Each structure stands twice: as structure tokens, then as C-alpha cells.
């Protein structure tokens, strides 16, 4: 989620400070909200399904998730490429 759309202005780090990297939907208290989503591919599938449930066409959903593997959370994981 883009920070400008995050009603809480970002997630929180373990020390309670605001995260400048992750939104409040994904990150709270220094931990990711859905630890089972541990690869870029799983995140892409999750986001595609969410967008589909919101009525977005498949083409648009594919465009939205295209950059997920390049995000910092996934850059250093083998499964993200």
C-alpha cells in the first residue's frame, strides 16, 4: 500500500517508531503481518487475488504486481527472481 493511502502513515518497528519502508497493513511491531507470505511469488498471488476480489481486471492486476519482486523486502530472496 502506498504511504499516502495508509490511514496510519506506515507500520511500526519493534521499538514502536514508524516504519518508513512498510505500510500498517503489512508491518506492525517489527514483524510482517502475514509471515506465510515469504516469497515475492506468494505476495504477487495474494495481491492478484485481492485485486480480483475488488473487481480489477486481470490485466490491471498483472500490471500492479509486476514490480513486487523489486521491492526491498523481496530483493535479497532467491525465490523473488
PDB file of N, CA, C and O in Angstrom:
ATOM      1  N   UNK A   1       0.847  -1.174   0.000  1.00  0.00           N
ATOM      2  CA  UNK A   1       0.000   0.000   0.000  1.00  0.00           C
ATOM      3  C   UNK A   1       0.897   1.243   0.000  1.00  0.00           C
ATOM      4  O   UNK A   1       1.813   1.330   0.811  1.00  0.00           O
ATOM      5  N   UNK A   2       0.608   2.190  -0.867  1.00  0.00           N
ATOM      6  CA  UNK A   2       1.377   3.439  -0.837  1.00  0.00           C
ATOM      7  C   UNK A   2       1.134   4.183   0.478  1.00  0.00           C
ATOM      8  O   UNK A   2       0.027   4.192   1.005  1.00  0.00           O
ATOM      9  N   UNK A   3       2.186   4.803   1.012  1.00  0.00           N
ATOM     10  CA  UNK A   3       2.053   5.517   2.287  1.00  0.00           C
ATOM     11  C   UNK A   3       0.978   6.596   2.234  1.00  0.00           C
ATOM     12  O   UNK A   3       0.286   6.835   3.211  1.00  0.00           O
ATOM     13  N   UNK A   4       0.814   7.236   1.112  1.00  0.00           N
ATOM     14  CA  UNK A   4      -0.203   8.300   1.021  1.00  0.00           C
ATOM     15  C   UNK A   4      -1.615   7.752   1.199  1.00  0.00           C
ATOM     16  O   UNK A   4      -2.532   8.488   1.503  1.00  0.00           O
ATOM     17  N   UNK A   5      -1.791   6.451   1.023  1.00  0.00           N
ATOM     18  CA  UNK A   5      -3.108   5.838   1.203  1.00  0.00           C
ATOM     19  C   UNK A   5      -3.236   5.103   2.532  1.00  0.00           C
ATOM     20  O   UNK A   5      -4.295   4.614   2.873  1.00  0.00           O
ATOM     21  N   UNK A   6      -2.150   5.014   3.262  1.00  0.00           N
ATOM     22  CA  UNK A   6      -2.154   4.322   4.547  1.00  0.00           C
ATOM     23  C   UNK A   6      -2.734   5.250   5.617  1.00  0.00           C
ATOM     24  O   UNK A   6      -2.136   6.266   5.943  1.00  0.00           O
ATOM     25  N   UNK A   7      -3.878   4.904   6.185  1.00  0.00           N
ATOM     26  CA  UNK A   7      -4.501   5.787   7.185  1.00  0.00           C
ATOM     27  C   UNK A   7      -3.642   5.981   8.441  1.00  0.00           C
ATOM     28  O   UNK A   7      -3.794   6.968   9.150  1.00  0.00           O
ATOM     29  N   UNK A   8      -2.710   5.064   8.694  1.00  0.00           N
ATOM     30  CA  UNK A   8      -1.860   5.179   9.879  1.00  0.00           C
ATOM     31  C   UNK A   8      -0.478   5.744   9.551  1.00  0.00           C
ATOM     32  O   UNK A   8       0.362   5.866  10.439  1.00  0.00           O
ATOM     33  N   UNK A   9      -0.228   6.051   8.289  1.00  0.00           N
ATOM     34  CA  UNK A   9       1.044   6.652   7.895  1.00  0.00           C
ATOM     35  C   UNK A   9       2.231   5.712   7.929  1.00  0.00           C
ATOM     36  O   UNK A   9       3.369   6.140   7.993  1.00  0.00           O
ATOM     37  N   UNK A  10       1.994   4.415   7.891  1.00  0.00           N
ATOM     38  CA  UNK A  10       3.064   3.418   7.897  1.00  0.00           C
ATOM     39  C   UNK A  10       2.934   2.452   9.050  1.00  0.00           C
ATOM     40  O   UNK A  10       2.193   2.692  10.002  1.00  0.00           O
ATOM     41  N   UNK A  11       3.656   1.356   8.945  1.00  0.00           N
ATOM     42  CA  UNK A  11       3.668   0.365  10.005  1.00  0.00           C
ATOM     43  C   UNK A  11       4.545   0.818  11.161  1.00  0.00           C
ATOM     44  O   UNK A  11       5.019   1.955  11.189  1.00  0.00           O
ATOM     45  N   UNK A  12       4.756  -0.076  12.111  1.00  0.00           N
ATOM     46  CA  UNK A  12       5.590   0.265  13.265  1.00  0.00           C
ATOM     47  C   UNK A  12       6.742  -0.724  13.400  1.00  0.00           C
ATOM     48  O   UNK A  12       6.588  -1.918  13.148  1.00  0.00           O
ATOM     49  N   UNK A  13       7.885  -0.189  13.806  1.00  0.00           N
ATOM     50  CA  UNK A  13       9.057  -1.011  14.079  1.00  0.00           C
ATOM     51  C   UNK A  13       8.934  -1.625  15.469  1.00  0.00           C
ATOM     52  O   UNK A  13       8.024  -1.281  16.229  1.00  0.00           O
ATOM     53  N   UNK A  14       9.859  -2.514  15.813  1.00  0.00           N
ATOM     54  CA  UNK A  14       9.818  -3.194  17.108  1.00  0.00           C
ATOM     55  C   UNK A  14       9.868  -2.209  18.281  1.00  0.00           C
ATOM     56  O   UNK A  14       9.264  -2.461  19.317  1.00  0.00           O
ATOM     57  N   UNK A  15      10.531  -1.082  18.089  1.00  0.00           N
ATOM     58  CA  UNK A  15      10.627  -0.089  19.166  1.00  0.00           C
ATOM     59  C   UNK A  15       9.440   0.877  19.209  1.00  0.00           C
ATOM     60  O   UNK A  15       9.406   1.813  19.996  1.00  0.00           O
ATOM     61  N   UNK A  16       8.453   0.654  18.339  1.00  0.00           N
ATOM     62  CA  UNK A  16       7.255   1.493  18.308  1.00  0.00           C
ATOM     63  C   UNK A  16       7.338   2.669  17.354  1.00  0.00           C
ATOM     64  O   UNK A  16       6.336   3.341  17.122  1.00  0.00           O
ATOM     65  N   UNK A  17       8.517   2.925  16.795  1.00  0.00           N
ATOM     66  CA  UNK A  17       8.657   4.027  15.847  1.00  0.00           C
ATOM     67  C   UNK A  17       7.994   3.665  14.516  1.00  0.00           C
ATOM     68  O   UNK A  17       7.777   2.487  14.217  1.00  0.00           O
ATOM     69  N   UNK A  18       7.655   4.678  13.726  1.00  0.00           N
ATOM     70  CA  UNK A  18       7.027   4.453  12.426  1.00  0.00           C
ATOM     71  C   UNK A  18       8.031   3.868  11.443  1.00  0.00           C
ATOM     72  O   UNK A  18       9.189   4.280  11.390  1.00  0.00           O
ATOM     73  N   UNK A  19       7.586   2.912  10.671  1.00  0.00           N
ATOM     74  CA  UNK A  19       8.408   2.345   9.608  1.00  0.00           C
ATOM     75  C   UNK A  19       8.323   3.262   8.394  1.00  0.00           C
ATOM     76  O   UNK A  19       7.241   3.712   8.027  1.00  0.00           O
ATOM     77  N   UNK A  20       9.459   3.519   7.789  1.00  0.00           N
ATOM     78  CA  UNK A  20       9.473   4.316   6.555  1.00  0.00           C
ATOM     79  C   UNK A  20       9.501   3.418   5.331  1.00  0.00           C
ATOM     80  O   UNK A  20       9.532   3.902   4.212  1.00  0.00           O
ATOM     81  N   UNK A  21       9.462   2.106   5.557  1.00  0.00           N
ATOM     82  CA  UNK A  21       9.532   1.145   4.449  1.00  0.00           C
ATOM     83  C   UNK A  21       8.224   0.395   4.198  1.00  0.00           C
ATOM     84  O   UNK A  21       7.951   0.028   3.073  1.00  0.00           O
ATOM     85  N   UNK A  22       7.464   0.142   5.260  1.00  0.00           N
ATOM     86  CA  UNK A  22       6.320  -0.751   5.126  1.00  0.00           C
ATOM     87  C   UNK A  22       5.034  -0.126   5.660  1.00  0.00           C
ATOM     88  O   UNK A  22       5.055   0.616   6.644  1.00  0.00           O
ATOM     89  N   UNK A  23       3.914  -0.477   5.054  1.00  0.00           N
ATOM     90  CA  UNK A  23       2.624   0.077   5.450  1.00  0.00           C
ATOM     91  C   UNK A  23       2.079  -0.633   6.700  1.00  0.00           C
ATOM     92  O   UNK A  23       2.557  -1.693   7.089  1.00  0.00           O
ATOM     93  N   UNK A  24       1.057  -0.046   7.282  1.00  0.00           N
ATOM     94  CA  UNK A  24       0.466  -0.593   8.503  1.00  0.00           C
ATOM     95  C   UNK A  24      -0.288  -1.896   8.245  1.00  0.00           C
ATOM     96  O   UNK A  24      -0.496  -2.672   9.174  1.00  0.00           O
ATOM     97  N   UNK A  25      -0.680  -2.158   7.029  1.00  0.00           N
ATOM     98  CA  UNK A  25      -1.364  -3.418   6.706  1.00  0.00           C
ATOM     99  C   UNK A  25      -0.392  -4.584   6.684  1.00  0.00           C
ATOM    100  O   UNK A  25      -0.774  -5.712   6.926  1.00  0.00           O
ATOM    101  N   UNK A  26       0.873  -4.307   6.362  1.00  0.00           N
ATOM    102  CA  UNK A  26       1.878  -5.355   6.197  1.00  0.00           C
ATOM    103  C   UNK A  26       2.817  -5.520   7.378  1.00  0.00           C
ATOM    104  O   UNK A  26       3.380  -6.588   7.562  1.00  0.00           O
ATOM    105  N   UNK A  27       3.017  -4.464   8.162  1.00  0.00           N
ATOM    106  CA  UNK A  27       4.101  -4.465   9.142  1.00  0.00           C
ATOM    107  C   UNK A  27       3.664  -3.799  10.438  1.00  0.00           C
ATOM    108  O   UNK A  27       3.210  -2.666  10.447  1.00  0.00           O
ATOM    109  N   UNK A  28       3.801  -4.515  11.543  1.00  0.00           N
ATOM    110  CA  UNK A  28       3.403  -3.970  12.845  1.00  0.00           C
ATOM    111  C   UNK A  28       4.293  -4.565  13.927  1.00  0.00           C
ATOM    112  O   UNK A  28       4.532  -5.781  13.950  1.00  0.00           O
ATOM    113  N   UNK A  29       4.799  -3.717  14.800  1.00  0.00           N
ATOM    114  CA  UNK A  29       5.632  -4.183  15.896  1.00  0.00           C
ATOM    115  C   UNK A  29       6.925  -4.845  15.445  1.00  0.00           C
ATOM    116  O   UNK A  29       7.453  -5.708  16.131  1.00  0.00           O
ATOM    117  N   UNK A  30       7.411  -4.464  14.256  1.00  0.00           N
ATOM    118  CA  UNK A  30       8.658  -5.031  13.758  1.00  0.00           C
ATOM    119  C   UNK A  30       8.514  -6.373  13.073  1.00  0.00           C
ATOM    120  O   UNK A  30       9.506  -7.033  12.782  1.00  0.00           O
ATOM    121  N   UNK A  31       7.270  -6.785  12.817  1.00  0.00           N
ATOM    122  CA  UNK A  31       7.038  -8.079  12.169  1.00  0.00           C
ATOM    123  C   UNK A  31       6.050  -7.921  11.023  1.00  0.00           C
ATOM    124  O   UNK A  31       5.150  -7.090  11.078  1.00  0.00           O
ATOM    125  N   UNK A  32       6.221  -8.764  10.012  1.00  0.00           N
ATOM    126  CA  UNK A  32       5.283  -8.759   8.898  1.00  0.00           C
ATOM    127  C   UNK A  32       3.992  -9.443   9.326  1.00  0.00           C
ATOM    128  O   UNK A  32       4.013 -10.428  10.064  1.00  0.00           O
ATOM    129  N   UNK A  33       2.886  -8.906   8.876  1.00  0.00           N
ATOM    130  CA  UNK A  33       1.557  -9.378   9.292  1.00  0.00           C
ATOM    131  C   UNK A  33       1.244 -10.787   8.813  1.00  0.00           C
ATOM    132  O   UNK A  33       0.545 -11.521   9.495  1.00  0.00           O
ATOM    133  N   UNK A  34       1.724 -11.160   7.641  1.00  0.00           N
ATOM    134  CA  UNK A  34       1.447 -12.481   7.086  1.00  0.00           C
ATOM    135  C   UNK A  34       2.765 -13.220   6.864  1.00  0.00           C
ATOM    136  O   UNK A  34       3.265 -13.272   5.747  1.00  0.00           O
ATOM    137  N   UNK A  35       3.339 -13.841   7.899  1.00  0.00           N
ATOM    138  CA  UNK A  35       4.642 -14.498   7.744  1.00  0.00           C
ATOM    139  C   UNK A  35       4.629 -15.655   6.743  1.00  0.00           C
ATOM    140  O   UNK A  35       5.675 -16.034   6.227  1.00  0.00           O
ATOM    141  N   UNK A  36       3.446 -16.186   6.453  1.00  0.00           N
ATOM    142  CA  UNK A  36       3.362 -17.277   5.473  1.00  0.00           C
ATOM    143  C   UNK A  36       3.623 -16.786   4.046  1.00  0.00           C
ATOM    144  O   UNK A  36       3.935 -17.567   3.163  1.00  0.00           O
ATOM    145  N   UNK A  37       3.508 -15.490   3.835  1.00  0.00           N
ATOM    146  CA  UNK A  37       3.846 -14.911   2.533  1.00  0.00           C
ATOM    147  C   UNK A  37       5.337 -14.574   2.602  1.00  0.00           C
ATOM    148  O   UNK A  37       5.730 -13.492   2.991  1.00  0.00           O
ATOM    149  N   UNK A  38       6.146 -15.567   2.225  1.00  0.00           N
ATOM    150  CA  UNK A  38       7.585 -15.433   2.408  1.00  0.00           C
ATOM    151  C   UNK A  38       8.383 -15.368   1.102  1.00  0.00           C
ATOM    152  O   UNK A  38       9.608 -15.419   1.118  1.00  0.00           O
ATOM    153  N   UNK A  39       7.685 -15.255  -0.018  1.00  0.00           N
ATOM    154  CA  UNK A  39       8.359 -15.079  -1.306  1.00  0.00           C
ATOM    155  C   UNK A  39       7.607 -14.023  -2.119  1.00  0.00           C
ATOM    156  O   UNK A  39       6.425 -13.757  -1.859  1.00  0.00           O
ATOM    157  N   UNK A  40       8.295 -13.462  -3.092  1.00  0.00           N
ATOM    158  CA  UNK A  40       7.655 -12.479  -3.963  1.00  0.00           C
ATOM    159  C   UNK A  40       6.507 -13.123  -4.733  1.00  0.00           C
ATOM    160  O   UNK A  40       5.462 -12.496  -4.934  1.00  0.00           O
ATOM    161  N   UNK A  41       6.675 -14.379  -5.139  1.00  0.00           N
ATOM    162  CA  UNK A  41       5.611 -15.055  -5.885  1.00  0.00           C
ATOM    163  C   UNK A  41       4.340 -15.198  -5.052  1.00  0.00           C
ATOM    164  O   UNK A  41       3.238 -15.014  -5.551  1.00  0.00           O
ATOM    165  N   UNK A  42       4.500 -15.533  -3.770  1.00  0.00           N
ATOM    166  CA  UNK A  42       3.329 -15.654  -2.894  1.00  0.00           C
ATOM    167  C   UNK A  42       2.658 -14.297  -2.703  1.00  0.00           C
ATOM    168  O   UNK A  42       1.432 -14.207  -2.680  1.00  0.00           O
ATOM    169  N   UNK A  43       3.467 -13.247  -2.573  1.00  0.00           N
ATOM    170  CA  UNK A  43       2.894 -11.905  -2.427  1.00  0.00           C
ATOM    171  C   UNK A  43       2.156 -11.503  -3.703  1.00  0.00           C
ATOM    172  O   UNK A  43       1.072 -10.933  -3.641  1.00  0.00           O
ATOM    173  N   UNK A  44       2.735 -11.808  -4.841  1.00  0.00           N
ATOM    174  CA  UNK A  44       2.089 -11.471  -6.109  1.00  0.00           C
ATOM    175  C   UNK A  44       0.741 -12.182  -6.236  1.00  0.00           C
ATOM    176  O   UNK A  44      -0.249 -11.570  -6.630  1.00  0.00           O
ATOM    177  N   UNK A  45       0.707 -13.465  -5.887  1.00  0.00           N
ATOM    178  CA  UNK A  45      -0.549 -14.220  -5.950  1.00  0.00           C
ATOM    179  C   UNK A  45      -1.575 -13.640  -4.984  1.00  0.00           C
ATOM    180  O   UNK A  45      -2.762 -13.496  -5.333  1.00  0.00           O
ATOM    181  N   UNK A  46      -1.146 -13.277  -3.781  1.00  0.00           N
ATOM    182  CA  UNK A  46      -2.035 -12.691  -2.776  1.00  0.00           C
ATOM    183  C   UNK A  46      -2.633 -11.383  -3.282  1.00  0.00           C
ATOM    184  O   UNK A  46      -3.844 -11.158  -3.202  1.00  0.00           O
ATOM    185  N   UNK A  47      -1.777 -10.517  -3.822  1.00  0.00           N
ATOM    186  CA  UNK A  47      -2.238  -9.211  -4.303  1.00  0.00           C
ATOM    187  C   UNK A  47      -3.162  -9.373  -5.505  1.00  0.00           C
ATOM    188  O   UNK A  47      -4.190  -8.693  -5.597  1.00  0.00           O
ATOM    189  N   UNK A  48      -2.830 -10.280  -6.419  1.00  0.00           N
ATOM    190  CA  UNK A  48      -3.699 -10.518  -7.582  1.00  0.00           C
ATOM    191  C   UNK A  48      -5.091 -10.951  -7.139  1.00  0.00           C
ATOM    192  O   UNK A  48      -6.100 -10.471  -7.662  1.00  0.00           O
ATOM    193  N   UNK A  49      -5.154 -11.871  -6.176  1.00  0.00           N
ATOM    194  CA  UNK A  49      -6.455 -12.333  -5.679  1.00  0.00           C
ATOM    195  C   UNK A  49      -7.230 -11.197  -5.008  1.00  0.00           C
ATOM    196  O   UNK A  49      -8.432 -11.070  -5.186  1.00  0.00           O
ATOM    197  N   UNK A  50      -6.519 -10.374  -4.250  1.00  0.00           N
ATOM    198  CA  UNK A  50      -7.176  -9.235  -3.588  1.00  0.00           C
ATOM    199  C   UNK A  50      -7.732  -8.270  -4.624  1.00  0.00           C
ATOM    200  O   UNK A  50      -8.881  -7.814  -4.513  1.00  0.00           O
ATOM    201  N   UNK A  51      -6.939  -7.963  -5.638  1.00  0.00           N
ATOM    202  CA  UNK A  51      -7.396  -7.055  -6.684  1.00  0.00           C
ATOM    203  C   UNK A  51      -8.574  -7.648  -7.450  1.00  0.00           C
ATOM    204  O   UNK A  51      -9.531  -6.938  -7.775  1.00  0.00           O
ATOM    205  N   UNK A  52      -8.518  -8.943  -7.705  1.00  0.00           N
ATOM    206  CA  UNK A  52      -9.628  -9.622  -8.385  1.00  0.00           C
ATOM    207  C   UNK A  52     -10.908  -9.514  -7.563  1.00  0.00           C
ATOM    208  O   UNK A  52     -11.978  -9.218  -8.089  1.00  0.00           O
ATOM    209  N   UNK A  53     -10.788  -9.692  -6.241  1.00  0.00           N
ATOM    210  CA  UNK A  53     -11.972  -9.610  -5.379  1.00  0.00           C
ATOM    211  C   UNK A  53     -12.532  -8.187  -5.330  1.00  0.00           C
ATOM    212  O   UNK A  53     -13.711  -7.991  -5.026  1.00  0.00           O
ATOM    213  N   UNK A  54     -11.681  -7.203  -5.621  1.00  0.00           N
ATOM    214  CA  UNK A  54     -12.124  -5.809  -5.664  1.00  0.00           C
ATOM    215  C   UNK A  54     -12.653  -5.403  -7.032  1.00  0.00           C
ATOM    216  O   UNK A  54     -13.046  -4.254  -7.229  1.00  0.00           O
ATOM    217  N   UNK A  55     -12.644  -6.343  -7.978  1.00  0.00           N
ATOM    218  CA  UNK A  55     -13.213  -6.087  -9.290  1.00  0.00           C
ATOM    219  C   UNK A  55     -12.246  -5.590 -10.352  1.00  0.00           C
ATOM    220  O   UNK A  55     -12.669  -5.185 -11.434  1.00  0.00           O
ATOM    221  N   UNK A  56     -10.942  -5.621 -10.078  1.00  0.00           N
ATOM    222  CA  UNK A  56      -9.966  -5.184 -11.073  1.00  0.00           C
ATOM    223  C   UNK A  56      -9.810  -6.258 -12.151  1.00  0.00           C
ATOM    224  O   UNK A  56      -9.785  -7.452 -11.840  1.00  0.00           O
ATOM    225  N   UNK A  57      -9.681  -5.857 -13.417  1.00  0.00           N
ATOM    226  CA  UNK A  57      -9.432  -6.828 -14.486  1.00  0.00           C
ATOM    227  C   UNK A  57      -8.053  -7.482 -14.324  1.00  0.00           C
ATOM    228  O   UNK A  57      -7.133  -6.891 -13.741  1.00  0.00           O
ATOM    229  N   UNK A  58      -7.905  -8.685 -14.846  1.00  0.00           N
ATOM    230  CA  UNK A  58      -6.658  -9.440 -14.738  1.00  0.00           C
ATOM    231  C   UNK A  58      -5.470  -8.651 -15.279  1.00  0.00           C
ATOM    232  O   UNK A  58      -4.396  -8.644 -14.675  1.00  0.00           O
ATOM    233  N   UNK A  59      -5.631  -7.967 -16.398  1.00  0.00           N
ATOM    234  CA  UNK A  59      -4.542  -7.196 -16.995  1.00  0.00           C
ATOM    235  C   UNK A  59      -4.038  -6.122 -16.032  1.00  0.00           C
ATOM    236  O   UNK A  59      -2.829  -5.953 -15.837  1.00  0.00           O
ATOM    237  N   UNK A  60      -4.938  -5.416 -15.403  1.00  0.00           N
ATOM    238  CA  UNK A  60      -4.569  -4.363 -14.457  1.00  0.00           C
ATOM    239  C   UNK A  60      -3.873  -4.980 -13.239  1.00  0.00           C
ATOM    240  O   UNK A  60      -2.854  -4.468 -12.767  1.00  0.00           O
ATOM    241  N   UNK A  61      -4.410  -6.082 -12.736  1.00  0.00           N
ATOM    242  CA  UNK A  61      -3.803  -6.756 -11.576  1.00  0.00           C
ATOM    243  C   UNK A  61      -2.379  -7.181 -11.912  1.00  0.00           C
ATOM    244  O   UNK A  61      -1.461  -6.998 -11.100  1.00  0.00           O
ATOM    245  N   UNK A  62      -2.166  -7.721 -13.106  1.00  0.00           N
ATOM    246  CA  UNK A  62      -0.821  -8.138 -13.517  1.00  0.00           C
ATOM    247  C   UNK A  62       0.131  -6.946 -13.582  1.00  0.00           C
ATOM    248  O   UNK A  62       1.295  -7.060 -13.194  1.00  0.00           O
ATOM    249  N   UNK A  63      -0.345  -5.815 -14.049  1.00  0.00           N
ATOM    250  CA  UNK A  63       0.495  -4.618 -14.104  1.00  0.00           C
ATOM    251  C   UNK A  63       0.853  -4.135 -12.701  1.00  0.00           C
ATOM    252  O   UNK A  63       1.987  -3.730 -12.449  1.00  0.00           O
ATOM    253  N   UNK A  64      -0.101  -4.185 -11.783  1.00  0.00           N
ATOM    254  CA  UNK A  64       0.134  -3.720 -10.418  1.00  0.00           C
ATOM    255  C   UNK A  64       1.184  -4.567  -9.686  1.00  0.00           C
ATOM    256  O   UNK A  64       1.942  -4.052  -8.886  1.00  0.00           O
ATOM    257  N   UNK A  65       1.202  -5.867  -9.940  1.00  0.00           N
ATOM    258  CA  UNK A  65       2.106  -6.742  -9.183  1.00  0.00           C
ATOM    259  C   UNK A  65       3.472  -6.917  -9.851  1.00  0.00           C
ATOM    260  O   UNK A  65       4.379  -7.493  -9.253  1.00  0.00           O
ATOM    261  N   UNK A  66       3.624  -6.405 -11.022  1.00  0.00           N
ATOM    262  CA  UNK A  66       4.861  -6.598 -11.800  1.00  0.00           C
ATOM    263  C   UNK A  66       6.124  -6.183 -11.041  1.00  0.00           C
ATOM    264  O   UNK A  66       7.163  -6.820 -11.151  1.00  0.00           O
ATOM    265  N   UNK A  67       6.047  -5.120 -10.265  1.00  0.00           N
ATOM    266  CA  UNK A  67       7.233  -4.597  -9.571  1.00  0.00           C
ATOM    267  C   UNK A  67       7.461  -5.186  -8.180  1.00  0.00           C
ATOM    268  O   UNK A  67       8.450  -4.871  -7.530  1.00  0.00           O
ATOM    269  N   UNK A  68       6.591  -6.036  -7.717  1.00  0.00           N
ATOM    270  CA  UNK A  68       6.746  -6.599  -6.368  1.00  0.00           C
ATOM    271  C   UNK A  68       8.123  -7.234  -6.154  1.00  0.00           C
ATOM    272  O   UNK A  68       8.755  -6.979  -5.132  1.00  0.00           O
ATOM    273  N   UNK A  69       8.654  -8.027  -7.093  1.00  0.00           N
ATOM    274  CA  UNK A  69       9.976  -8.624  -6.861  1.00  0.00           C
ATOM    275  C   UNK A  69      11.105  -7.604  -6.683  1.00  0.00           C
ATOM    276  O   UNK A  69      12.142  -7.927  -6.111  1.00  0.00           O
ATOM    277  N   UNK A  70      10.913  -6.378  -7.130  1.00  0.00           N
ATOM    278  CA  UNK A  70      11.971  -5.371  -6.999  1.00  0.00           C
ATOM    279  C   UNK A  70      11.889  -4.587  -5.686  1.00  0.00           C
ATOM    280  O   UNK A  70      12.781  -3.795  -5.395  1.00  0.00           O
ATOM    281  N   UNK A  71      10.862  -4.813  -4.889  1.00  0.00           N
ATOM    282  CA  UNK A  71      10.734  -4.125  -3.602  1.00  0.00           C
ATOM    283  C   UNK A  71      11.780  -4.649  -2.613  1.00  0.00           C
ATOM    284  O   UNK A  71      12.178  -5.813  -2.663  1.00  0.00           O
ATOM    285  N   UNK A  72      12.223  -3.804  -1.709  1.00  0.00           N
ATOM    286  CA  UNK A  72      13.300  -4.144  -0.779  1.00  0.00           C
ATOM    287  C   UNK A  72      13.044  -5.454  -0.027  1.00  0.00           C
ATOM    288  O   UNK A  72      13.952  -6.248   0.160  1.00  0.00           O
ATOM    289  N   UNK A  73      11.818  -5.681   0.384  1.00  0.00           N
ATOM    290  CA  UNK A  73      11.512  -6.899   1.146  1.00  0.00           C
ATOM    291  C   UNK A  73      11.890  -8.156   0.371  1.00  0.00           C
ATOM    292  O   UNK A  73      12.270  -9.162   0.961  1.00  0.00           O
ATOM    293  N   UNK A  74      11.795  -8.118  -0.945  1.00  0.00           N
ATOM    294  CA  UNK A  74      11.999  -9.313  -1.750  1.00  0.00           C
ATOM    295  C   UNK A  74      13.316  -9.339  -2.515  1.00  0.00           C
ATOM    296  O   UNK A  74      13.695 -10.373  -3.044  1.00  0.00           O
ATOM    297  N   UNK A  75      14.014  -8.239  -2.583  1.00  0.00           N
ATOM    298  CA  UNK A  75      15.238  -8.152  -3.405  1.00  0.00           C
ATOM    299  C   UNK A  75      16.278  -9.206  -3.075  1.00  0.00           C
ATOM    300  O   UNK A  75      16.945  -9.698  -3.965  1.00  0.00           O
ATOM    301  N   UNK A  76      16.446  -9.546  -1.833  1.00  0.00           N
ATOM    302  CA  UNK A  76      17.508 -10.461  -1.425  1.00  0.00           C
ATOM    303  C   UNK A  76      17.052 -11.889  -1.228  1.00  0.00           C
ATOM    304  O   UNK A  76      17.784 -12.691  -0.683  1.00  0.00           O
ATOM    305  N   UNK A  77      15.847 -12.221  -1.662  1.00  0.00           N
ATOM    306  CA  UNK A  77      15.382 -13.594  -1.533  1.00  0.00           C
ATOM    307  C   UNK A  77      15.564 -14.322  -2.855  1.00  0.00           C
ATOM    308  O   UNK A  77      15.312 -13.758  -3.918  1.00  0.00           O
ATOM    309  N   UNK A  78      15.989 -15.548  -2.817  1.00  0.00           N
ATOM    310  CA  UNK A  78      16.213 -16.314  -4.038  1.00  0.00           C
ATOM    311  C   UNK A  78      14.930 -16.511  -4.825  1.00  0.00           C
ATOM    312  O   UNK A  78      14.937 -16.519  -6.030  1.00  0.00           O
ATOM    313  N   UNK A  79      13.815 -16.724  -4.134  1.00  0.00           N
ATOM    314  CA  UNK A  79      12.555 -17.012  -4.813  1.00  0.00           C
ATOM    315  C   UNK A  79      11.921 -15.798  -5.449  1.00  0.00           C
ATOM    316  O   UNK A  79      10.898 -15.905  -6.092  1.00  0.00           O
ATOM    317  N   UNK A  80      12.488 -14.619  -5.261  1.00  0.00           N
ATOM    318  CA  UNK A  80      11.850 -13.417  -5.782  1.00  0.00           C
ATOM    319  C   UNK A  80      12.187 -13.141  -7.239  1.00  0.00           C
ATOM    320  O   UNK A  80      11.627 -12.255  -7.845  1.00  0.00           O
ATOM    321  N   UNK A  81      13.121 -13.855  -7.814  1.00  0.00           N
ATOM    322  CA  UNK A  81      13.510 -13.581  -9.206  1.00  0.00           C
ATOM    323  C   UNK A  81      12.773 -14.429 -10.194  1.00  0.00           C
ATOM    324  O   UNK A  81      12.189 -15.348 -10.031  1.00  0.00           O
TER     325      UNK A  81
END
